[in-house]
Amino acid sequence: MQKKPKVIVTRRWPEPVEQRLLASFDAELNTADEPMPASALQSAMQAADALCPTVSDKITEQIIDVEGARAKIIGNYGVGFNHIDIDAAKDAGIVVTNTPEVLTDCTADLAMTLLLMAARRAGEGERHVRHDEWTGWRPTHMMGTKVTGKTLGLIGFGRIAGAMAHKAHFGFGMRILFHDPYPPAVEVANKFGAIQCDSVEDVLRRSDFVSLHCPGGNETYHLLNAERIGEMQPHAFLINTARGDVVDQVALEQALRKGHIAGAGLDVYEGEPAVPKGLRELENVVVLPHLGSATMETRVAMGMRVVDNLEAYFADRAPRDRIV
Ligand code: DGY
């Protein structure tokens, strides 16, 4: 009987996916769910045919090029791959795959959750009740911002932005603006009556809510810097479910403290899991712990997608989500 490929998984995955991994491969799971240090990731590259990291594992050139590397495929659990040195993988002839599509709706749902929470002061209201500070209904209590009918600006217009545009436009009657250097086909934007803007600045100036949907990485590092945040309207809100380093967090905190923008809803941070104290202190910021794809259905589907990719690779078929 042919030996099963050895697969090393860096964190716990949902139970049904772990069961499938164990059935299909000689799988080494991380039952303790402790993050693996760089040295352990290097050893995994040497010991396994496939390494399965996730978005919180930094897969550097030093890990990919470790002496005696045996792994030929990195099956990433997650759609974003800015934590993997893709050039190093390409140079080393290592295949990298990700998990697109299956997390589109849940991530867009969470972006919408943040938008609604920030606009309607839901986090603040919840703290108010839990701290036993609520003294009863009154006409001027905790007035927020109306969402229905407002303008939503999307920075990046890929799958997740499209799903958010759908929910915002058809569910909340919102007008949709967007900027993307690689815009979708006109028919796609037309489905939501989305208006293409020439620049990020144009979107920022014209939107009541700005939601980020661009990939992380060098090209988008601090895309939202002090100057660009300064282009937003004082009543506007910034929503980030993309990657933390797309936003200059120091500039964001200052803009929020000075009232240059009205609030923010954040799911991702530069240097996770650290969340700056300055942002956590602000009542007009909703902070969530990178929950975009965190539903049972989606997390299982993401894992199954990794297994599909690995099975295809080891059966000499093209993995459907191959990046390089
Ligand atoms: C991803 O997949 O890139 C998200 O950040 C986690 O689901």
mmCIF file of C-alpha atoms and ligand atoms in Angstrom:
data_model
loop_
_atom_site.group_PDB
_atom_site.id
_atom_site.type_symbol
_atom_site.label_atom_id
_atom_site.label_comp_id
_atom_site.label_asym_id
_atom_site.label_seq_id
_atom_site.Cartn_x
_atom_site.Cartn_y
_atom_site.Cartn_z
ATOM 1 C CA MET A 1 0.000 0.000 0.000
ATOM 2 C CA GLN A 2 1.257 3.479 -0.881
ATOM 3 C CA LYS A 3 2.319 5.625 2.083
ATOM 4 C CA LYS A 4 -0.016 8.509 2.835
ATOM 5 C CA PRO A 5 1.491 11.997 2.470
ATOM 6 C CA LYS A 6 2.594 13.544 5.758
ATOM 7 C CA VAL A 7 0.669 16.733 6.564
ATOM 8 C CA ILE A 8 1.419 19.060 9.487
ATOM 9 C CA VAL A 9 -1.301 21.432 10.661
ATOM 10 C CA THR A 10 -0.253 24.450 12.727
ATOM 11 C CA ARG A 11 -3.439 25.066 14.769
ATOM 12 C CA ARG A 12 -6.633 23.257 15.753
ATOM 13 C CA TRP A 13 -9.125 23.028 12.909
ATOM 14 C CA PRO A 14 -12.855 22.277 13.234
ATOM 15 C CA GLU A 15 -13.489 18.663 14.211
ATOM 16 C CA PRO A 16 -15.005 17.382 10.917
ATOM 17 C CA VAL A 17 -12.012 18.730 9.010
ATOM 18 C CA GLU A 18 -9.510 17.168 11.404
ATOM 19 C CA GLN A 19 -11.328 13.846 10.982
ATOM 20 C CA ARG A 20 -11.039 14.102 7.210
ATOM 21 C CA LEU A 21 -7.352 15.025 7.455
ATOM 22 C CA LEU A 22 -6.708 11.978 9.631
ATOM 23 C CA ALA A 23 -8.555 9.750 7.178
ATOM 24 C CA SER A 24 -6.828 11.053 4.069
ATOM 25 C CA PHE A 25 -3.282 11.724 5.258
ATOM 26 C CA ASP A 26 -0.630 10.885 7.792
ATOM 27 C CA ALA A 27 -1.737 14.045 9.586
ATOM 28 C CA GLU A 28 -0.051 15.645 12.576
ATOM 29 C CA LEU A 29 -2.570 17.912 14.314
ATOM 30 C CA ASN A 30 -1.899 20.636 16.854
ATOM 31 C CA THR A 31 -4.282 19.470 19.570
ATOM 32 C CA ALA A 32 -2.830 21.946 22.089
ATOM 33 C CA ASP A 33 -3.669 24.775 19.642
ATOM 34 C CA GLU A 34 -0.530 26.674 20.715
ATOM 35 C CA PRO A 35 1.018 28.886 18.006
ATOM 36 C CA MET A 36 4.139 27.247 16.570
ATOM 37 C CA PRO A 37 7.381 29.248 16.831
ATOM 38 C CA ALA A 38 9.492 29.776 13.701
ATOM 39 C CA SER A 39 11.817 26.901 14.644
ATOM 40 C CA ALA A 40 8.871 24.480 14.857
ATOM 41 C CA LEU A 41 7.575 25.694 11.490
ATOM 42 C CA GLN A 42 11.015 25.057 10.003
ATOM 43 C CA SER A 43 11.044 21.531 11.448
ATOM 44 C CA ALA A 44 7.561 20.989 10.019
ATOM 45 C CA MET A 45 8.805 22.028 6.562
ATOM 46 C CA GLN A 46 11.558 19.420 6.915
ATOM 47 C CA ALA A 47 9.315 16.651 8.234
ATOM 48 C CA ALA A 48 6.148 16.958 6.154
ATOM 49 C CA ASP A 49 5.048 16.767 2.531
ATOM 50 C CA ALA A 50 2.538 19.543 3.203
ATOM 51 C CA LEU A 51 2.454 22.350 5.738
ATOM 52 C CA CYS A 52 -0.958 23.772 6.606
ATOM 53 C CA PRO A 53 -0.575 27.130 8.304
ATOM 54 C CA THR A 54 -3.167 29.782 8.907
ATOM 55 C CA VAL A 55 -3.259 33.568 8.729
ATOM 56 C CA SER A 56 -1.586 34.047 12.122
ATOM 57 C CA ASP A 57 1.523 32.016 11.176
ATOM 58 C CA LYS A 58 4.288 34.048 9.571
ATOM 59 C CA ILE A 59 5.741 31.875 6.811
ATOM 60 C CA THR A 60 8.964 33.693 5.998
ATOM 61 C CA GLU A 61 11.737 32.996 3.524
ATOM 62 C CA GLN A 62 13.757 31.497 6.402
ATOM 63 C CA ILE A 63 11.025 28.937 6.981
ATOM 64 C CA ILE A 64 10.423 28.165 3.315
ATOM 65 C CA ASP A 65 14.132 27.858 2.489
ATOM 66 C CA VAL A 66 15.120 25.881 5.563
ATOM 67 C CA GLU A 67 17.815 23.352 4.757
ATOM 68 C CA GLY A 68 16.437 19.939 3.893
ATOM 69 C CA ALA A 69 12.901 21.225 3.319
ATOM 70 C CA ARG A 70 10.651 18.341 2.246
ATOM 71 C CA ALA A 71 7.275 20.098 1.978
ATOM 72 C CA LYS A 72 6.164 20.758 -1.563
ATOM 73 C CA ILE A 73 2.821 22.411 -0.825
ATOM 74 C CA ILE A 74 1.639 25.023 1.684
ATOM 75 C CA GLY A 75 -2.098 24.612 2.079
ATOM 76 C CA ASN A 76 -3.119 27.832 3.777
ATOM 77 C CA TYR A 77 -6.264 27.918 5.906
ATOM 78 C CA GLY A 78 -7.548 31.388 5.002
ATOM 79 C CA VAL A 79 -8.061 33.494 1.925
ATOM 80 C CA GLY A 80 -5.433 36.157 2.725
ATOM 81 C CA PHE A 81 -1.830 35.162 2.090
ATOM 82 C CA ASN A 82 0.150 38.272 2.991
ATOM 83 C CA HIS A 83 1.685 36.281 5.890
ATOM 84 C CA ILE A 84 3.410 33.953 3.399
ATOM 85 C CA ASP A 85 6.501 34.986 1.443
ATOM 86 C CA ILE A 86 4.999 34.125 -1.931
ATOM 87 C CA ASP A 87 8.136 35.043 -3.895
ATOM 88 C CA ALA A 88 10.245 32.719 -1.754
ATOM 89 C CA ALA A 89 7.707 29.917 -2.257
ATOM 90 C CA LYS A 90 7.696 30.509 -6.002
ATOM 91 C CA ASP A 91 11.506 30.487 -6.157
ATOM 92 C CA ALA A 92 11.595 27.283 -4.131
ATOM 93 C CA GLY A 93 9.009 25.653 -6.415
ATOM 94 C CA ILE A 94 6.542 25.257 -3.546
ATOM 95 C CA VAL A 95 2.836 25.327 -4.363
ATOM 96 C CA VAL A 96 0.706 27.646 -2.207
ATOM 97 C CA THR A 97 -3.086 27.443 -2.004
ATOM 98 C CA ASN A 98 -5.732 29.467 -0.106
ATOM 99 C CA THR A 99 -9.468 29.245 0.674
ATOM 100 C CA PRO A 100 -11.448 31.813 -1.336
ATOM 101 C CA GLU A 101 -15.247 32.023 -1.818
ATOM 102 C CA VAL A 102 -16.339 29.968 1.183
ATOM 103 C CA LEU A 103 -15.849 32.877 3.601
ATOM 104 C CA THR A 104 -17.246 35.643 1.402
ATOM 105 C CA ASP A 105 -20.701 35.964 2.939
ATOM 106 C CA CYS A 106 -19.703 35.569 6.567
ATOM 107 C CA THR A 107 -16.929 38.152 6.262
ATOM 108 C CA ALA A 108 -19.302 40.580 4.566
ATOM 109 C CA ASP A 109 -21.883 39.880 7.293
ATOM 110 C CA LEU A 110 -19.303 40.806 9.897
ATOM 111 C CA ALA A 111 -18.350 44.008 8.077
ATOM 112 C CA MET A 112 -22.038 44.897 8.089
ATOM 113 C CA THR A 113 -22.242 43.983 11.791
ATOM 114 C CA LEU A 114 -19.388 46.390 12.561
ATOM 115 C CA LEU A 115 -20.980 49.102 10.451
ATOM 116 C CA LEU A 116 -24.292 48.773 12.257
ATOM 117 C CA MET A 117 -22.693 48.466 15.684
ATOM 118 C CA ALA A 118 -20.543 51.555 15.177
ATOM 119 C CA ALA A 119 -23.373 53.618 13.709
ATOM 120 C CA ARG A 120 -25.935 52.593 16.332
ATOM 121 C CA ARG A 121 -23.510 52.655 19.261
ATOM 122 C CA ALA A 122 -24.243 49.005 20.013
ATOM 123 C CA GLY A 123 -20.968 48.229 21.811
ATOM 124 C CA GLU A 124 -21.324 51.308 23.953
ATOM 125 C CA GLY A 125 -24.979 50.501 24.703
ATOM 126 C CA GLU A 126 -24.135 46.949 25.688
ATOM 127 C CA ARG A 127 -21.422 48.143 28.080
ATOM 128 C CA HIS A 128 -23.911 50.637 29.496
ATOM 129 C CA VAL A 129 -26.430 47.910 30.337
ATOM 130 C CA ARG A 130 -23.851 45.425 31.611
ATOM 131 C CA HIS A 131 -22.322 48.082 33.888
ATOM 132 C CA ASP A 132 -25.784 48.799 35.286
ATOM 133 C CA GLU A 133 -25.656 52.409 34.121
ATOM 134 C CA TRP A 134 -28.945 52.528 32.184
ATOM 135 C CA THR A 135 -31.498 54.738 33.888
ATOM 136 C CA GLY A 136 -34.300 54.274 31.349
ATOM 137 C CA TRP A 137 -35.607 55.388 27.967
ATOM 138 C CA ARG A 138 -35.346 59.075 27.158
ATOM 139 C CA PRO A 139 -35.508 61.024 23.871
ATOM 140 C CA THR A 140 -31.859 62.042 23.841
ATOM 141 C CA HIS A 141 -30.315 58.825 25.083
ATOM 142 C CA MET A 142 -27.445 57.365 23.041
ATOM 143 C CA MET A 143 -28.502 58.725 19.681
ATOM 144 C CA GLY A 144 -26.544 57.170 16.877
ATOM 145 C CA THR A 145 -26.391 57.553 13.113
ATOM 146 C CA LYS A 146 -29.024 56.293 10.658
ATOM 147 C CA VAL A 147 -27.668 53.679 8.245
ATOM 148 C CA THR A 148 -30.525 53.137 5.789
ATOM 149 C CA GLY A 149 -30.181 55.230 2.643
ATOM 150 C CA LYS A 150 -26.636 56.407 3.358
ATOM 151 C CA THR A 151 -23.554 56.122 1.105
ATOM 152 C CA LEU A 152 -21.155 53.221 1.534
ATOM 153 C CA GLY A 153 -17.690 53.542 0.013
ATOM 154 C CA LEU A 154 -15.766 50.359 -0.666
ATOM 155 C CA ILE A 155 -11.992 50.362 -1.016
ATOM 156 C CA GLY A 156 -11.343 47.249 -3.089
ATOM 157 C CA PHE A 157 -14.179 45.552 -4.944
ATOM 158 C CA GLY A 158 -13.513 41.834 -4.828
ATOM 159 C CA ARG A 159 -15.842 39.053 -3.697
ATOM 160 C CA ILE A 160 -16.294 40.211 -0.090
ATOM 161 C CA ALA A 161 -16.891 43.827 -1.086
ATOM 162 C CA GLY A 162 -19.440 42.598 -3.646
ATOM 163 C CA ALA A 163 -21.275 40.627 -0.954
ATOM 164 C CA MET A 164 -21.261 43.650 1.323
ATOM 165 C CA ALA A 165 -22.525 45.865 -1.503
ATOM 166 C CA HIS A 166 -25.366 43.385 -2.036
ATOM 167 C CA LYS A 167 -26.381 43.408 1.642
ATOM 168 C CA ALA A 168 -25.985 47.169 2.038
ATOM 169 C CA HIS A 169 -27.779 48.079 -1.189
ATOM 170 C CA PHE A 170 -30.663 45.620 -1.118
ATOM 171 C CA GLY A 171 -30.994 45.367 2.654
ATOM 172 C CA PHE A 172 -30.375 48.954 3.690
ATOM 173 C CA GLY A 173 -31.002 50.935 0.528
ATOM 174 C CA MET A 174 -27.451 52.232 0.565
ATOM 175 C CA ARG A 175 -25.778 53.950 -2.358
ATOM 176 C CA ILE A 176 -22.519 52.196 -3.242
ATOM 177 C CA LEU A 177 -19.264 53.828 -4.339
ATOM 178 C CA PHE A 178 -16.017 51.986 -4.877
ATOM 179 C CA HIS A 179 -12.427 52.235 -5.961
ATOM 180 C CA ASP A 180 -10.343 49.280 -7.057
ATOM 181 C CA PRO A 181 -7.202 49.441 -9.213
ATOM 182 C CA TYR A 182 -8.416 46.165 -10.745
ATOM 183 C CA PRO A 183 -12.141 46.944 -11.104
ATOM 184 C CA PRO A 184 -14.704 44.212 -11.726
ATOM 185 C CA ALA A 185 -16.693 43.865 -14.941
ATOM 186 C CA VAL A 186 -19.235 46.667 -15.372
ATOM 187 C CA GLU A 187 -22.118 44.162 -15.038
ATOM 188 C CA VAL A 188 -20.908 43.199 -11.562
ATOM 189 C CA ALA A 189 -20.878 46.793 -10.311
ATOM 190 C CA ASN A 190 -24.164 47.501 -12.046
ATOM 191 C CA LYS A 191 -25.929 44.789 -10.024
ATOM 192 C CA PHE A 192 -25.729 47.076 -6.987
ATOM 193 C CA GLY A 193 -25.811 50.343 -8.920
ATOM 194 C CA ALA A 194 -22.235 50.762 -7.662
ATOM 195 C CA ILE A 195 -20.422 53.861 -8.881
ATOM 196 C CA GLN A 196 -16.729 53.533 -9.681
ATOM 197 C CA CYS A 197 -14.522 56.339 -8.334
ATOM 198 C CA ASP A 198 -11.173 57.320 -9.831
ATOM 199 C CA SER A 199 -9.290 57.358 -6.563
ATOM 200 C CA VAL A 200 -9.347 56.222 -2.946
ATOM 201 C CA GLU A 201 -9.620 59.898 -1.969
ATOM 202 C CA ASP A 202 -12.748 60.322 -4.058
ATOM 203 C CA VAL A 203 -14.423 57.434 -2.202
ATOM 204 C CA LEU A 204 -13.314 58.813 1.173
ATOM 205 C CA ARG A 205 -14.645 62.311 0.480
ATOM 206 C CA ARG A 206 -18.071 61.148 -0.699
ATOM 207 C CA SER A 207 -18.916 58.327 1.753
ATOM 208 C CA ASP A 208 -20.797 58.190 5.043
ATOM 209 C CA PHE A 209 -19.288 54.756 5.720
ATOM 210 C CA VAL A 210 -16.005 53.508 4.297
ATOM 211 C CA SER A 211 -15.313 49.777 4.336
ATOM 212 C CA LEU A 212 -11.904 48.306 3.466
ATOM 213 C CA HIS A 213 -11.750 45.209 1.261
ATOM 214 C CA CYS A 214 -8.295 45.292 -0.282
ATOM 215 C CA PRO A 215 -5.634 42.641 0.295
ATOM 216 C CA GLY A 216 -2.851 43.200 2.816
ATOM 217 C CA GLY A 217 0.801 43.482 1.815
ATOM 218 C CA ASN A 218 3.304 46.072 0.636
ATOM 219 C CA GLU A 219 1.006 47.675 -1.930
ATOM 220 C CA THR A 220 -1.668 48.547 0.617
ATOM 221 C CA TYR A 221 0.501 49.136 3.713
ATOM 222 C CA HIS A 222 -0.968 52.203 5.524
ATOM 223 C CA LEU A 223 -3.156 52.966 2.533
ATOM 224 C CA LEU A 224 -5.319 54.773 5.048
ATOM 225 C CA ASN A 225 -2.701 57.124 6.485
ATOM 226 C CA ALA A 226 -3.307 60.421 8.317
ATOM 227 C CA GLU A 227 -3.683 62.354 5.095
ATOM 228 C CA ARG A 228 -6.247 60.003 3.603
ATOM 229 C CA ILE A 229 -8.186 59.607 6.846
ATOM 230 C CA GLY A 230 -8.265 63.428 6.820
ATOM 231 C CA GLU A 231 -10.222 63.236 3.543
ATOM 232 C CA MET A 232 -13.126 61.487 5.290
ATOM 233 C CA GLN A 233 -16.152 63.458 6.421
ATOM 234 C CA PRO A 234 -16.462 64.274 10.153
ATOM 235 C CA HIS A 235 -19.681 62.242 10.401
ATOM 236 C CA ALA A 236 -18.154 59.224 8.590
ATOM 237 C CA PHE A 237 -17.210 55.797 9.955
ATOM 238 C CA LEU A 238 -14.319 53.532 8.951
ATOM 239 C CA ILE A 239 -14.834 49.754 8.875
ATOM 240 C CA ASN A 240 -11.898 47.358 8.545
ATOM 241 C CA THR A 241 -12.281 43.612 8.034
ATOM 242 C CA ALA A 242 -9.388 43.415 5.546
ATOM 243 C CA ARG A 243 -5.948 43.555 7.165
ATOM 244 C CA GLY A 244 -4.756 45.645 10.104
ATOM 245 C CA ASP A 245 -1.776 47.205 8.393
ATOM 246 C CA VAL A 246 -3.933 48.753 5.678
ATOM 247 C CA VAL A 247 -4.673 51.429 8.308
ATOM 248 C CA ASP A 248 -2.162 53.567 10.203
ATOM 249 C CA GLN A 249 -3.612 52.856 13.663
ATOM 250 C CA VAL A 250 -1.895 55.839 15.294
ATOM 251 C CA ALA A 251 -3.367 58.187 12.705
ATOM 252 C CA LEU A 252 -6.770 56.545 13.120
ATOM 253 C CA GLU A 253 -6.728 56.979 16.879
ATOM 254 C CA GLN A 254 -5.807 60.635 16.518
ATOM 255 C CA ALA A 255 -8.558 61.235 13.965
ATOM 256 C CA LEU A 256 -11.084 59.609 16.295
ATOM 257 C CA ARG A 257 -9.891 61.530 19.357
ATOM 258 C CA LYS A 258 -9.960 64.857 17.521
ATOM 259 C CA GLY A 259 -13.417 64.142 16.065
ATOM 260 C CA HIS A 260 -12.129 64.201 12.487
ATOM 261 C CA ILE A 261 -14.251 61.108 11.866
ATOM 262 C CA ALA A 262 -17.237 59.811 13.840
ATOM 263 C CA GLY A 263 -16.202 56.253 14.631
ATOM 264 C CA ALA A 264 -14.711 52.978 13.513
ATOM 265 C CA GLY A 265 -15.476 49.276 13.469
ATOM 266 C CA LEU A 266 -12.378 47.093 13.491
ATOM 267 C CA ASP A 267 -11.891 43.353 13.174
ATOM 268 C CA VAL A 268 -8.199 43.350 12.226
ATOM 269 C CA TYR A 269 -5.109 45.064 13.627
ATOM 270 C CA GLU A 270 -1.483 45.664 12.879
ATOM 271 C CA GLY A 271 0.479 43.256 15.099
ATOM 272 C CA GLU A 272 -2.453 41.034 16.160
ATOM 273 C CA PRO A 273 -3.414 39.960 18.758
ATOM 274 C CA ALA A 274 -2.299 43.301 20.229
ATOM 275 C CA VAL A 275 -5.008 45.944 19.990
ATOM 276 C CA PRO A 276 -3.778 49.441 20.886
ATOM 277 C CA LYS A 277 -5.043 50.580 24.296
ATOM 278 C CA GLY A 278 -5.814 53.972 22.780
ATOM 279 C CA LEU A 279 -8.345 52.402 20.436
ATOM 280 C CA ARG A 280 -9.801 50.097 23.081
ATOM 281 C CA GLU A 281 -10.472 53.105 25.333
ATOM 282 C CA LEU A 282 -12.595 54.929 22.794
ATOM 283 C CA GLU A 283 -16.364 54.519 23.069
ATOM 284 C CA ASN A 284 -16.859 55.230 19.365
ATOM 285 C CA VAL A 285 -14.719 52.283 18.259
ATOM 286 C CA VAL A 286 -16.063 48.747 17.993
ATOM 287 C CA VAL A 287 -13.275 46.214 18.375
ATOM 288 C CA LEU A 288 -13.698 42.547 17.460
ATOM 289 C CA PRO A 289 -11.018 39.811 17.532
ATOM 290 C CA HIS A 290 -10.633 38.940 13.804
ATOM 291 C CA LEU A 291 -13.996 37.163 13.602
ATOM 292 C CA GLY A 292 -14.769 37.769 9.912
ATOM 293 C CA SER A 293 -14.947 34.129 8.876
ATOM 294 C CA ALA A 294 -15.731 32.755 12.330
ATOM 295 C CA THR A 295 -18.927 30.773 11.830
ATOM 296 C CA MET A 296 -19.049 27.003 12.189
ATOM 297 C CA GLU A 297 -20.257 26.619 8.603
ATOM 298 C CA THR A 298 -17.535 28.764 7.115
ATOM 299 C CA ARG A 299 -14.656 27.498 9.228
ATOM 300 C CA VAL A 300 -15.547 23.902 8.308
ATOM 301 C CA ALA A 301 -15.846 24.876 4.635
ATOM 302 C CA MET A 302 -12.440 26.611 4.759
ATOM 303 C CA GLY A 303 -10.798 23.505 6.163
ATOM 304 C CA MET A 304 -12.504 21.243 3.619
ATOM 305 C CA ARG A 305 -11.228 23.517 0.888
ATOM 306 C CA VAL A 306 -7.655 23.051 2.146
ATOM 307 C CA VAL A 307 -8.138 19.279 2.153
ATOM 308 C CA ASP A 308 -9.559 19.432 -1.402
ATOM 309 C CA ASN A 309 -6.461 21.330 -2.491
ATOM 310 C CA LEU A 310 -4.097 18.856 -0.827
ATOM 311 C CA GLU A 311 -5.925 15.839 -2.227
ATOM 312 C CA ALA A 312 -5.786 17.300 -5.721
ATOM 313 C CA TYR A 313 -2.073 18.082 -5.388
ATOM 314 C CA PHE A 314 -1.150 14.609 -4.151
ATOM 315 C CA ALA A 315 -3.279 13.017 -6.891
ATOM 316 C CA ASP A 316 -1.369 15.005 -9.529
ATOM 317 C CA ARG A 317 -4.373 17.176 -10.292
ATOM 318 C CA ALA A 318 -4.313 20.993 -10.245
ATOM 319 C CA PRO A 319 -5.407 22.335 -6.839
ATOM 320 C CA ARG A 320 -8.285 24.701 -7.585
ATOM 321 C CA ASP A 321 -7.028 27.459 -5.277
ATOM 322 C CA ARG A 322 -3.420 27.545 -6.348
ATOM 323 C CA ILE A 323 -1.763 30.953 -5.844
ATOM 324 C CA VAL A 324 1.731 29.926 -7.055
HETATM 325 C C1 DGY B 1 -8.606 35.170 5.926
HETATM 326 O O1 DGY B 1 -9.076 34.092 5.568
HETATM 327 O O2 DGY B 1 -7.696 35.716 5.334
HETATM 328 C C2 DGY B 1 -9.223 35.825 7.126
HETATM 329 O O3 DGY B 1 -8.502 36.892 7.573
HETATM 330 C C3 DGY B 1 -9.502 34.836 8.216
HETATM 331 O O4 DGY B 1 -10.587 34.114 7.799
#
